[in-house]
């Protein structure tokens, strides 16, 4: 393990406890011992542990109840249950695993097996702790809102952010406009423990002013420079500099930015000396930087410096599970004081879940804000939607020589196979080589509504809104 892990060994047999401690402590683990339930609870109240190794039949302790309680607590330790070899598949062990215990290990396990299982459990606990931290930290950003993370796609993004946050490596956030790159940059910054956070929109400055804004200037450097002024790199010293829309940066400025990243020093416009800065760089773009490099509009060496860790944010079409949660969040956020709480009707939800959301989360937030302002009653119905997203754009087959994106090629192929099977999801999924849940998610993103096909007669073809 990279850092020392605290473990509590709660077992009534001193020989088992000593054997486990002997297997773990030479590898950097600190193992505290508790002979019974009250002693274990008392020790957990005094110190935070990352792993609880516990006898399933520990005196004075309802182990299944304890496991269930710990699963609901922030930063709780993982639990590994210890049982004799002959009992590791007993009904009581299966039940405690169902309630949330991480693993079961034999009381007679070898030192190598104890070490391996312990390392896996500690890694799992640290991932869980990172998710708790992400939820808490993101919730402290009211202007941007919390990170809605029901979908596996966004959970993978959050896990990667938590993994790279302690490092100083540059991070490149990729994704369509409105996917939340700014929010993810703030989340990464808060997890890093650095300060301050300085955001810069690379497309908002004139080229002639951007260099002085980024690097600062000295008095007399140009007309109007009446005093020395620190730039944004110096303002972000010790913290995070977030360069949004990095693809908009012009080539001459790309060269100057690369020089700072290589040297770790900034020299103000008109200055003669450079100053070292400690800055963690996070960049974001909605353009294909590799294509820009190939077209000669973006420096290849700068791309490599920015692309140390690349994280792609999924579009809202790729995370349909989050749409109801996002709608609920923004309804609460945009509630007008003095008016009744709002909610979407089932018909409106159907329309919103079928929509393609080309503007992603930003578009959804704008829609909810408008609907909350203009809907007089408590229920937002289809007629109250400000621009009625009733369907995806019409499906156009196109000519043979039409150049299509991979996403569009996939969409058309899935819909053809789906229609050829008369809406039978299971058969369609088997032919495509994907699972039914993945197929359902893709169909929803295409605006397709259909009932599960049972194979009985009289089944109608799917209702495709596009």
Short mmCIF file of C-alpha atoms in Angstrom, two decimals:
data_model
loop_
_atom_site.label_atom_id
_atom_site.label_comp_id
_atom_site.label_asym_id
_atom_site.label_seq_id
_atom_site.Cartn_x
_atom_site.Cartn_y
_atom_site.Cartn_z
CA UNK A 1 0.00 0.00 0.00
CA UNK A 2 1.19 3.54 -0.73
CA UNK A 3 0.10 4.84 2.69
CA UNK A 4 -0.28 3.17 6.07
CA UNK A 5 -3.70 1.59 6.57
CA UNK A 6 -5.40 1.23 9.95
CA UNK A 7 -7.08 -2.14 10.54
CA UNK A 8 -9.21 -3.36 13.42
CA UNK A 9 -9.08 -7.11 14.09
CA UNK A 10 -12.11 -8.13 16.17
CA UNK A 11 -11.89 -11.81 17.07
CA UNK A 12 -12.39 -13.82 20.22
CA UNK A 13 -9.58 -16.28 19.48
CA UNK A 14 -6.25 -14.65 20.31
CA UNK A 15 -4.35 -17.14 18.15
CA UNK A 16 -6.25 -16.09 15.02
CA UNK A 17 -5.77 -12.40 15.84
CA UNK A 18 -2.03 -12.83 16.34
CA UNK A 19 -1.68 -14.81 13.10
CA UNK A 20 -3.44 -12.11 11.10
CA UNK A 21 -1.40 -9.34 12.73
CA UNK A 22 1.81 -11.23 11.93
CA UNK A 23 0.74 -11.57 8.29
CA UNK A 24 -0.07 -7.87 7.85
CA UNK A 25 2.15 -5.68 10.00
CA UNK A 26 5.43 -6.47 8.16
CA UNK A 27 3.78 -4.95 5.07
CA UNK A 28 3.03 -1.58 6.64
CA UNK A 29 -0.45 -2.20 8.07
CA UNK A 30 -1.28 -1.20 11.63
CA UNK A 31 -3.50 -3.79 13.25
CA UNK A 32 -5.41 -3.05 16.46
CA UNK A 33 -7.04 -5.95 18.33
CA UNK A 34 -10.45 -6.19 19.99
CA UNK A 35 -11.55 -9.39 21.79
CA UNK A 36 -15.33 -8.77 21.66
CA UNK A 37 -18.11 -6.58 20.27
CA UNK A 38 -18.16 -3.79 22.90
CA UNK A 39 -14.39 -3.37 22.65
CA UNK A 40 -14.58 -3.20 18.83
CA UNK A 41 -17.35 -0.57 18.89
CA UNK A 42 -15.44 1.50 21.44
CA UNK A 43 -12.28 1.44 19.34
CA UNK A 44 -14.14 2.41 16.16
CA UNK A 45 -15.60 5.38 18.04
CA UNK A 46 -12.09 6.59 18.92
CA UNK A 47 -10.28 5.98 15.62
CA UNK A 48 -11.14 5.78 11.93
CA UNK A 49 -10.26 2.38 10.45
CA UNK A 50 -10.13 1.40 6.79
CA UNK A 51 -10.83 -2.28 7.35
CA UNK A 52 -12.65 -4.29 9.99
CA UNK A 53 -11.63 -7.97 10.18
CA UNK A 54 -14.35 -9.55 12.27
CA UNK A 55 -15.40 -12.95 13.55
CA UNK A 56 -18.95 -13.51 12.30
CA UNK A 57 -19.84 -14.90 15.75
CA UNK A 58 -18.04 -12.24 17.81
CA UNK A 59 -19.27 -12.10 21.41
CA UNK A 60 -21.48 -9.13 22.20
CA UNK A 61 -21.91 -8.05 18.57
CA UNK A 62 -24.67 -8.35 15.96
CA UNK A 63 -22.24 -8.56 13.03
CA UNK A 64 -24.90 -8.53 10.26
CA UNK A 65 -26.51 -5.47 11.84
CA UNK A 66 -23.14 -3.77 12.21
CA UNK A 67 -22.31 -4.40 8.54
CA UNK A 68 -25.65 -2.96 7.45
CA UNK A 69 -25.10 0.14 9.59
CA UNK A 70 -21.57 0.70 8.30
CA UNK A 71 -22.70 0.55 4.66
CA UNK A 72 -24.74 3.73 5.28
CA UNK A 73 -21.92 5.69 6.92
CA UNK A 74 -19.52 8.06 5.21
CA UNK A 75 -15.94 6.79 5.27
CA UNK A 76 -16.91 3.53 6.98
CA UNK A 77 -14.37 0.69 6.96
CA UNK A 78 -14.75 -2.24 4.62
CA UNK A 79 -15.67 -5.43 6.45
CA UNK A 80 -14.08 -8.83 5.94
CA UNK A 81 -15.72 -11.67 7.79
CA UNK A 82 -13.55 -14.43 9.29
CA UNK A 83 -14.95 -17.95 9.41
CA UNK A 84 -13.51 -21.48 9.72
CA UNK A 85 -12.73 -23.03 6.33
CA UNK A 86 -15.76 -25.32 6.43
CA UNK A 87 -18.19 -22.40 6.98
CA UNK A 88 -17.08 -19.92 4.30
CA UNK A 89 -20.09 -20.75 2.09
CA UNK A 90 -22.65 -21.11 4.88
CA UNK A 91 -26.04 -19.32 4.69
CA UNK A 92 -24.98 -16.91 7.45
CA UNK A 93 -21.89 -15.89 5.48
CA UNK A 94 -23.92 -15.40 2.30
CA UNK A 95 -26.38 -13.23 4.23
CA UNK A 96 -23.69 -10.95 5.67
CA UNK A 97 -22.15 -10.59 2.21
CA UNK A 98 -25.58 -9.63 0.87
CA UNK A 99 -25.81 -6.94 3.55
CA UNK A 100 -22.57 -5.36 2.37
CA UNK A 101 -19.53 -7.18 3.76
CA UNK A 102 -16.69 -6.95 1.25
CA UNK A 103 -15.31 -10.48 1.55
CA UNK A 104 -15.06 -13.62 3.66
CA UNK A 105 -11.73 -15.19 4.53
CA UNK A 106 -10.88 -18.40 6.30
CA UNK A 107 -9.51 -18.28 9.84
CA UNK A 108 -6.88 -20.75 8.59
CA UNK A 109 -5.88 -18.71 5.49
CA UNK A 110 -2.23 -18.43 4.55
CA UNK A 111 -0.32 -15.21 5.14
CA UNK A 112 -0.17 -14.59 1.37
CA UNK A 113 -3.94 -14.94 1.00
CA UNK A 114 -4.61 -12.69 4.01
CA UNK A 115 -2.34 -10.02 2.55
CA UNK A 116 -3.90 -10.18 -0.94
CA UNK A 117 -7.48 -9.98 0.30
CA UNK A 118 -6.62 -7.20 2.73
CA UNK A 119 -4.97 -5.09 0.02
CA UNK A 120 -8.04 -5.48 -2.20
CA UNK A 121 -10.38 -4.52 0.64
CA UNK A 122 -8.35 -1.43 1.53
CA UNK A 123 -8.32 -0.33 -2.14
CA UNK A 124 -12.11 -0.74 -2.25
CA UNK A 125 -12.56 1.30 0.94
CA UNK A 126 -10.43 4.12 -0.45
CA UNK A 127 -12.48 4.21 -3.65
CA UNK A 128 -15.66 4.41 -1.57
CA UNK A 129 -14.18 7.20 0.54
CA UNK A 130 -13.29 9.12 -2.61
CA UNK A 131 -16.89 8.91 -3.81
CA UNK A 132 -18.16 10.25 -0.47
CA UNK A 133 -15.67 13.07 -0.71
CA UNK A 134 -16.70 13.87 -4.27
CA UNK A 135 -20.35 14.08 -3.26
CA UNK A 136 -19.63 16.34 -0.31
CA UNK A 137 -17.22 18.63 -2.12
CA UNK A 138 -19.32 18.95 -5.26
CA UNK A 139 -22.36 19.84 -3.15
CA UNK A 140 -20.42 22.83 -1.83
CA UNK A 141 -20.55 24.40 -5.31
CA UNK A 142 -24.07 25.91 -5.38
CA UNK A 143 -23.42 27.97 -8.50
CA UNK A 144 -22.65 24.89 -10.54
CA UNK A 145 -24.73 22.33 -8.66
CA UNK A 146 -23.76 18.89 -7.39
CA UNK A 147 -22.43 16.13 -9.60
CA UNK A 148 -25.39 13.92 -10.50
CA UNK A 149 -23.87 10.45 -10.72
CA UNK A 150 -26.42 7.68 -11.10
CA UNK A 151 -25.04 6.54 -14.46
CA UNK A 152 -21.94 4.33 -14.63
CA UNK A 153 -20.46 6.69 -17.23
CA UNK A 154 -20.31 9.68 -14.88
CA UNK A 155 -19.20 7.48 -11.97
CA UNK A 156 -16.18 6.40 -14.01
CA UNK A 157 -15.34 10.07 -14.59
CA UNK A 158 -15.58 10.84 -10.87
CA UNK A 159 -13.43 7.84 -9.98
CA UNK A 160 -10.72 8.99 -12.39
CA UNK A 161 -10.87 12.55 -11.02
CA UNK A 162 -10.42 11.26 -7.48
CA UNK A 163 -7.47 9.11 -8.54
CA UNK A 164 -5.52 11.91 -10.24
CA UNK A 165 -6.49 14.75 -7.89
CA UNK A 166 -3.51 14.47 -5.48
CA UNK A 167 -0.98 14.62 -8.34
CA UNK A 168 0.22 17.75 -10.13
CA UNK A 169 -0.12 16.25 -13.61
CA UNK A 170 -1.96 18.28 -16.23
CA UNK A 171 -5.53 17.15 -16.90
CA UNK A 172 -7.40 17.62 -20.19
CA UNK A 173 -11.21 17.54 -19.96
CA UNK A 174 -12.89 16.62 -23.24
CA UNK A 175 -16.56 16.74 -24.11
CA UNK A 176 -19.37 18.49 -25.89
CA UNK A 177 -20.52 21.96 -24.89
CA UNK A 178 -22.67 21.86 -21.77
CA UNK A 179 -21.41 18.53 -20.38
CA UNK A 180 -20.07 20.13 -17.18
CA UNK A 181 -16.35 20.50 -17.82
CA UNK A 182 -16.19 23.56 -15.56
CA UNK A 183 -17.91 21.73 -12.72
CA UNK A 184 -15.55 18.78 -13.08
CA UNK A 185 -12.55 21.12 -13.06
CA UNK A 186 -13.78 22.62 -9.77
CA UNK A 187 -14.39 19.15 -8.35
CA UNK A 188 -10.87 18.07 -9.28
CA UNK A 189 -9.46 21.24 -7.70
CA UNK A 190 -11.29 20.74 -4.40
CA UNK A 191 -10.12 17.15 -4.18
CA UNK A 192 -6.52 18.23 -4.80
CA UNK A 193 -6.31 20.38 -1.65
CA UNK A 194 -4.69 23.17 -3.67
CA UNK A 195 -5.68 26.84 -3.50
CA UNK A 196 -6.75 29.03 -5.27
CA UNK A 197 -8.81 28.09 -8.33
CA UNK A 198 -8.39 30.52 -11.23
CA UNK A 199 -10.63 29.94 -14.30
CA UNK A 200 -9.75 31.46 -17.69
CA UNK A 201 -11.87 31.37 -20.86
CA UNK A 202 -9.34 31.26 -23.68
CA UNK A 203 -11.93 32.35 -26.22
CA UNK A 204 -13.04 35.44 -24.29
CA UNK A 205 -9.84 37.51 -24.64
CA UNK A 206 -8.50 39.38 -27.63
CA UNK A 207 -5.19 37.90 -28.78
CA UNK A 208 -3.39 41.19 -28.15
CA UNK A 209 -4.50 41.23 -24.50
CA UNK A 210 -4.31 37.56 -23.63
CA UNK A 211 -0.54 37.41 -23.11
CA UNK A 212 -0.55 40.28 -20.62
CA UNK A 213 -3.56 38.78 -18.83
CA UNK A 214 -1.97 35.36 -18.60
CA UNK A 215 1.60 36.38 -17.73
CA UNK A 216 1.17 39.93 -16.35
CA UNK A 217 3.08 43.02 -17.41
CA UNK A 218 5.47 45.68 -16.16
CA UNK A 219 4.90 49.38 -16.10
CA UNK A 220 5.61 50.96 -19.49
CA UNK A 221 5.44 47.67 -21.39
CA UNK A 222 2.75 49.13 -23.67
CA UNK A 223 0.43 52.12 -23.87
CA UNK A 224 -1.79 52.15 -20.80
CA UNK A 225 0.53 50.00 -18.66
CA UNK A 226 0.85 52.54 -15.86
CA UNK A 227 1.73 50.04 -13.13
CA UNK A 228 3.08 46.54 -12.61
CA UNK A 229 0.40 43.86 -12.73
CA UNK A 230 0.58 40.13 -11.94
CA UNK A 231 -0.93 37.74 -14.47
CA UNK A 232 -3.28 34.83 -14.03
CA UNK A 233 -0.42 32.32 -13.72
CA UNK A 234 0.90 34.20 -10.71
CA UNK A 235 -2.63 34.54 -9.30
CA UNK A 236 -2.96 30.75 -9.47
CA UNK A 237 0.40 30.10 -7.75
CA UNK A 238 -0.07 27.16 -5.37
CA UNK A 239 -3.42 26.33 -6.89
CA UNK A 240 -5.16 25.35 -10.12
CA UNK A 241 -5.29 27.29 -13.39
CA UNK A 242 -8.29 26.19 -15.47
CA UNK A 243 -7.93 27.04 -19.16
CA UNK A 244 -11.38 26.57 -20.65
CA UNK A 245 -11.81 26.41 -24.44
CA UNK A 246 -8.08 25.74 -24.85
CA UNK A 247 -8.70 24.91 -28.52
CA UNK A 248 -9.41 28.61 -29.15
CA UNK A 249 -5.85 29.62 -28.19
CA UNK A 250 -3.91 31.03 -31.15
CA UNK A 251 -0.61 29.51 -32.23
CA UNK A 252 1.68 32.34 -31.01
CA UNK A 253 0.16 32.14 -27.53
CA UNK A 254 0.38 28.34 -27.60
CA UNK A 255 4.16 28.68 -27.93
CA UNK A 256 4.34 31.03 -24.95
CA UNK A 257 2.13 28.76 -22.86
CA UNK A 258 4.31 25.76 -23.71
CA UNK A 259 7.40 27.68 -22.61
CA UNK A 260 5.86 28.32 -19.18
CA UNK A 261 4.82 24.69 -18.81
CA UNK A 262 8.31 23.51 -19.71
CA UNK A 263 10.17 25.92 -17.44
CA UNK A 264 7.69 26.38 -14.58
CA UNK A 265 8.43 30.13 -14.76
CA UNK A 266 6.54 33.17 -16.05
CA UNK A 267 8.03 36.38 -17.34
CA UNK A 268 5.68 39.38 -17.49
CA UNK A 269 5.33 41.38 -20.69
CA UNK A 270 8.05 44.01 -20.58
CA UNK A 271 9.87 42.23 -17.75
CA UNK A 272 13.48 41.11 -17.71
CA UNK A 273 13.32 38.37 -15.07
CA UNK A 274 11.15 35.28 -14.65
CA UNK A 275 9.39 34.03 -11.53
CA UNK A 276 8.81 30.37 -10.64
CA UNK A 277 5.16 29.37 -10.16
CA UNK A 278 3.58 26.21 -8.74
CA UNK A 279 0.46 25.76 -10.85
CA UNK A 280 -1.64 22.68 -11.58
CA UNK A 281 -3.01 23.10 -15.11
CA UNK A 282 -6.44 21.83 -16.08
CA UNK A 283 -7.60 22.47 -19.65
CA UNK A 284 -10.92 21.82 -21.35
CA UNK A 285 -12.17 21.79 -24.91
CA UNK A 286 -15.12 20.68 -27.01
CA UNK A 287 -13.05 20.35 -30.18
CA UNK A 288 -10.97 17.42 -31.41
CA UNK A 289 -7.47 18.61 -30.53
CA UNK A 290 -5.81 15.75 -32.39
CA UNK A 291 -7.60 16.86 -35.55
CA UNK A 292 -6.50 20.42 -34.85
CA UNK A 293 -2.92 19.20 -34.49
CA UNK A 294 -3.11 17.37 -37.82
CA UNK A 295 -4.56 20.50 -39.43
CA UNK A 296 -1.66 22.60 -38.13
CA UNK A 297 -3.86 24.76 -35.88
CA UNK A 298 -2.63 23.36 -32.58
CA UNK A 299 0.92 22.59 -31.53
CA UNK A 300 1.66 18.91 -31.17
CA UNK A 301 4.14 19.46 -28.33
CA UNK A 302 1.59 21.53 -26.37
CA UNK A 303 -1.05 18.87 -26.96
CA UNK A 304 1.22 16.25 -25.39
CA UNK A 305 1.90 18.50 -22.39
CA UNK A 306 -1.82 19.06 -21.80
CA UNK A 307 -2.86 15.49 -22.54
CA UNK A 308 -1.04 13.83 -19.61
CA UNK A 309 -4.40 12.68 -18.20
CA UNK A 310 -7.35 12.94 -20.59
CA UNK A 311 -10.88 12.55 -19.21
CA UNK A 312 -13.83 12.50 -21.59
CA UNK A 313 -17.13 13.68 -20.16
CA UNK A 314 -20.15 11.80 -21.51
CA UNK A 315 -22.92 13.67 -23.27
CA UNK A 316 -26.36 13.67 -21.68
CA UNK A 317 -27.45 11.24 -24.42
CA UNK A 318 -24.97 8.74 -22.98
CA UNK A 319 -26.25 9.05 -19.41
CA UNK A 320 -30.08 8.95 -19.70
CA UNK A 321 -30.36 7.53 -16.17
CA UNK A 322 -29.32 10.96 -14.88
CA UNK A 323 -32.03 12.96 -16.71
CA UNK A 324 -34.79 12.51 -14.05
CA UNK A 325 -32.29 13.29 -11.27
CA UNK A 326 -31.06 16.41 -13.07
CA UNK A 327 -34.61 17.59 -13.65
CA UNK A 328 -35.42 17.14 -9.96
CA UNK A 329 -32.23 18.97 -8.95
CA UNK A 330 -32.89 21.97 -11.17
CA UNK A 331 -36.55 22.16 -10.19
CA UNK A 332 -35.40 22.62 -6.59
CA UNK A 333 -32.68 25.06 -7.60
CA UNK A 334 -34.97 27.29 -9.69
CA UNK A 335 -37.96 27.21 -7.37
CA UNK A 336 -39.51 30.67 -7.15
CA UNK A 337 -40.04 31.77 -3.55
CA UNK A 338 -43.70 32.00 -2.64
CA UNK A 339 -44.88 29.71 -5.45
CA UNK A 340 -45.92 26.06 -5.06
CA UNK A 341 -43.22 23.42 -5.63
CA UNK A 342 -43.06 22.30 -9.25
CA UNK A 343 -42.88 18.83 -10.74
CA UNK A 344 -42.96 17.41 -14.24
CA UNK A 345 -45.92 15.37 -15.44
CA UNK A 346 -45.33 11.82 -16.64
CA UNK A 347 -45.98 12.90 -20.23
CA UNK A 348 -43.48 15.75 -19.97
CA UNK A 349 -40.89 13.39 -18.48
CA UNK A 350 -41.40 11.01 -21.40
CA UNK A 351 -40.75 13.83 -23.85
CA UNK A 352 -37.69 15.06 -22.00
CA UNK A 353 -36.19 11.59 -21.67
CA UNK A 354 -36.70 10.99 -25.42
CA UNK A 355 -35.00 14.24 -26.43
CA UNK A 356 -31.42 14.22 -27.75
CA UNK A 357 -30.24 17.22 -25.64
CA UNK A 358 -27.69 18.67 -28.09
CA UNK A 359 -26.89 21.35 -25.49
CA UNK A 360 -26.46 18.71 -22.77
CA UNK A 361 -26.85 19.63 -19.08
CA UNK A 362 -26.66 23.37 -19.76
CA UNK A 363 -29.64 23.11 -22.13
CA UNK A 364 -31.58 21.05 -19.58
CA UNK A 365 -30.93 23.62 -16.85
CA UNK A 366 -32.13 26.46 -19.07
CA UNK A 367 -35.30 24.56 -19.95
CA UNK A 368 -36.13 23.85 -16.31
CA UNK A 369 -35.50 27.46 -15.27
CA UNK A 370 -37.81 28.77 -17.99
CA UNK A 371 -40.50 26.21 -17.20
CA UNK A 372 -40.39 27.01 -13.47
CA UNK A 373 -40.77 30.73 -14.19
CA UNK A 374 -43.61 30.49 -16.72
CA UNK A 375 -45.71 27.55 -15.50
CA UNK A 376 -48.50 28.95 -13.26
CA UNK A 377 -49.48 25.69 -11.55
CA UNK A 378 -47.51 23.05 -9.70
CA UNK A 379 -47.32 20.61 -12.64
CA UNK A 380 -45.13 21.28 -15.67
CA UNK A 381 -46.83 19.50 -18.58
CA UNK A 382 -45.84 19.02 -22.22
CA UNK A 383 -47.57 22.25 -23.23
CA UNK A 384 -45.49 24.16 -20.64
CA UNK A 385 -42.13 23.07 -22.05
CA UNK A 386 -40.57 26.25 -23.45
CA UNK A 387 -39.41 24.73 -26.72
CA UNK A 388 -41.23 21.39 -26.73
CA UNK A 389 -38.44 18.83 -27.30
CA UNK A 390 -40.91 16.27 -28.61
CA UNK A 391 -38.59 14.24 -30.79
CA UNK A 392 -35.10 13.77 -32.03
CA UNK A 393 -34.25 15.32 -35.41
CA UNK A 394 -35.83 13.35 -38.29
CA UNK A 395 -33.85 10.31 -39.32
CA UNK A 396 -32.32 10.75 -42.76
CA UNK A 397 -30.83 7.73 -44.46
CA UNK A 398 -28.57 9.78 -46.75
CA UNK A 399 -26.71 8.76 -49.85
CA UNK A 400 -24.00 6.14 -50.07
CA UNK A 401 -21.23 8.73 -50.32
CA UNK A 402 -22.46 10.72 -47.29
CA UNK A 403 -19.76 11.02 -44.60
CA UNK A 404 -21.28 9.98 -41.26
CA UNK A 405 -19.96 10.13 -37.71
CA UNK A 406 -19.37 6.84 -35.93
CA UNK A 407 -22.22 7.71 -33.56
CA UNK A 408 -24.63 8.14 -36.49
CA UNK A 409 -23.48 4.92 -38.18
CA UNK A 410 -24.06 3.05 -34.91
CA UNK A 411 -27.48 4.67 -34.42
CA UNK A 412 -28.71 3.73 -37.88
CA UNK A 413 -27.45 0.16 -37.61
CA UNK A 414 -29.04 -0.43 -34.21
CA UNK A 415 -32.37 0.98 -35.38
CA UNK A 416 -32.36 -1.21 -38.52
CA UNK A 417 -31.67 -4.36 -36.48
CA UNK A 418 -34.26 -3.33 -33.88
CA UNK A 419 -36.97 -2.82 -36.53
CA UNK A 420 -36.08 -6.06 -38.32
CA UNK A 421 -36.78 -7.87 -35.02
CA UNK A 422 -40.12 -6.06 -34.56
CA UNK A 423 -38.99 -4.47 -31.32
CA UNK A 424 -37.75 -7.68 -29.68
CA UNK A 425 -35.03 -6.28 -27.39
CA UNK A 426 -33.52 -9.62 -26.39
CA UNK A 427 -33.11 -10.81 -29.98
CA UNK A 428 -31.78 -7.41 -31.07
CA UNK A 429 -29.22 -7.36 -28.25
CA UNK A 430 -28.05 -10.89 -29.13
CA UNK A 431 -27.59 -9.98 -32.79
CA UNK A 432 -25.68 -6.82 -31.90
CA UNK A 433 -23.53 -8.55 -29.30
CA UNK A 434 -24.51 -6.21 -26.43
CA UNK A 435 -26.57 -6.67 -23.27
CA UNK A 436 -30.25 -5.68 -23.09
CA UNK A 437 -29.59 -2.87 -20.59
CA UNK A 438 -27.07 -1.23 -22.93
CA UNK A 439 -29.49 -1.58 -25.83
CA UNK A 440 -32.29 0.00 -23.79
CA UNK A 441 -30.07 2.94 -22.86
CA UNK A 442 -29.11 3.52 -26.50
CA UNK A 443 -32.71 3.27 -27.70
CA UNK A 444 -33.82 5.85 -25.13
CA UNK A 445 -31.07 8.20 -26.31
CA UNK A 446 -32.41 7.77 -29.88
CA UNK A 447 -35.94 8.63 -28.76
CA UNK A 448 -37.33 5.10 -29.22
CA UNK A 449 -40.21 3.94 -27.08
CA UNK A 450 -41.28 0.30 -27.06
CA UNK A 451 -42.67 -2.25 -24.68
CA UNK A 452 -40.53 -5.33 -23.97
CA UNK A 453 -41.33 -7.90 -26.67
CA UNK A 454 -42.38 -11.28 -25.32
CA UNK A 455 -42.57 -13.11 -28.63
CA UNK A 456 -46.35 -13.50 -28.51
CA UNK A 457 -48.52 -12.80 -31.54
CA UNK A 458 -49.99 -9.41 -32.10
CA UNK A 459 -46.82 -7.52 -31.11
CA UNK A 460 -46.64 -4.17 -32.85
CA UNK A 461 -43.49 -2.60 -34.21
CA UNK A 462 -41.61 -0.17 -31.98
CA UNK A 463 -42.69 3.45 -31.82
CA UNK A 464 -39.67 5.37 -33.05
CA UNK A 465 -39.95 9.10 -32.62
CA UNK A 466 -37.24 9.79 -35.14
#
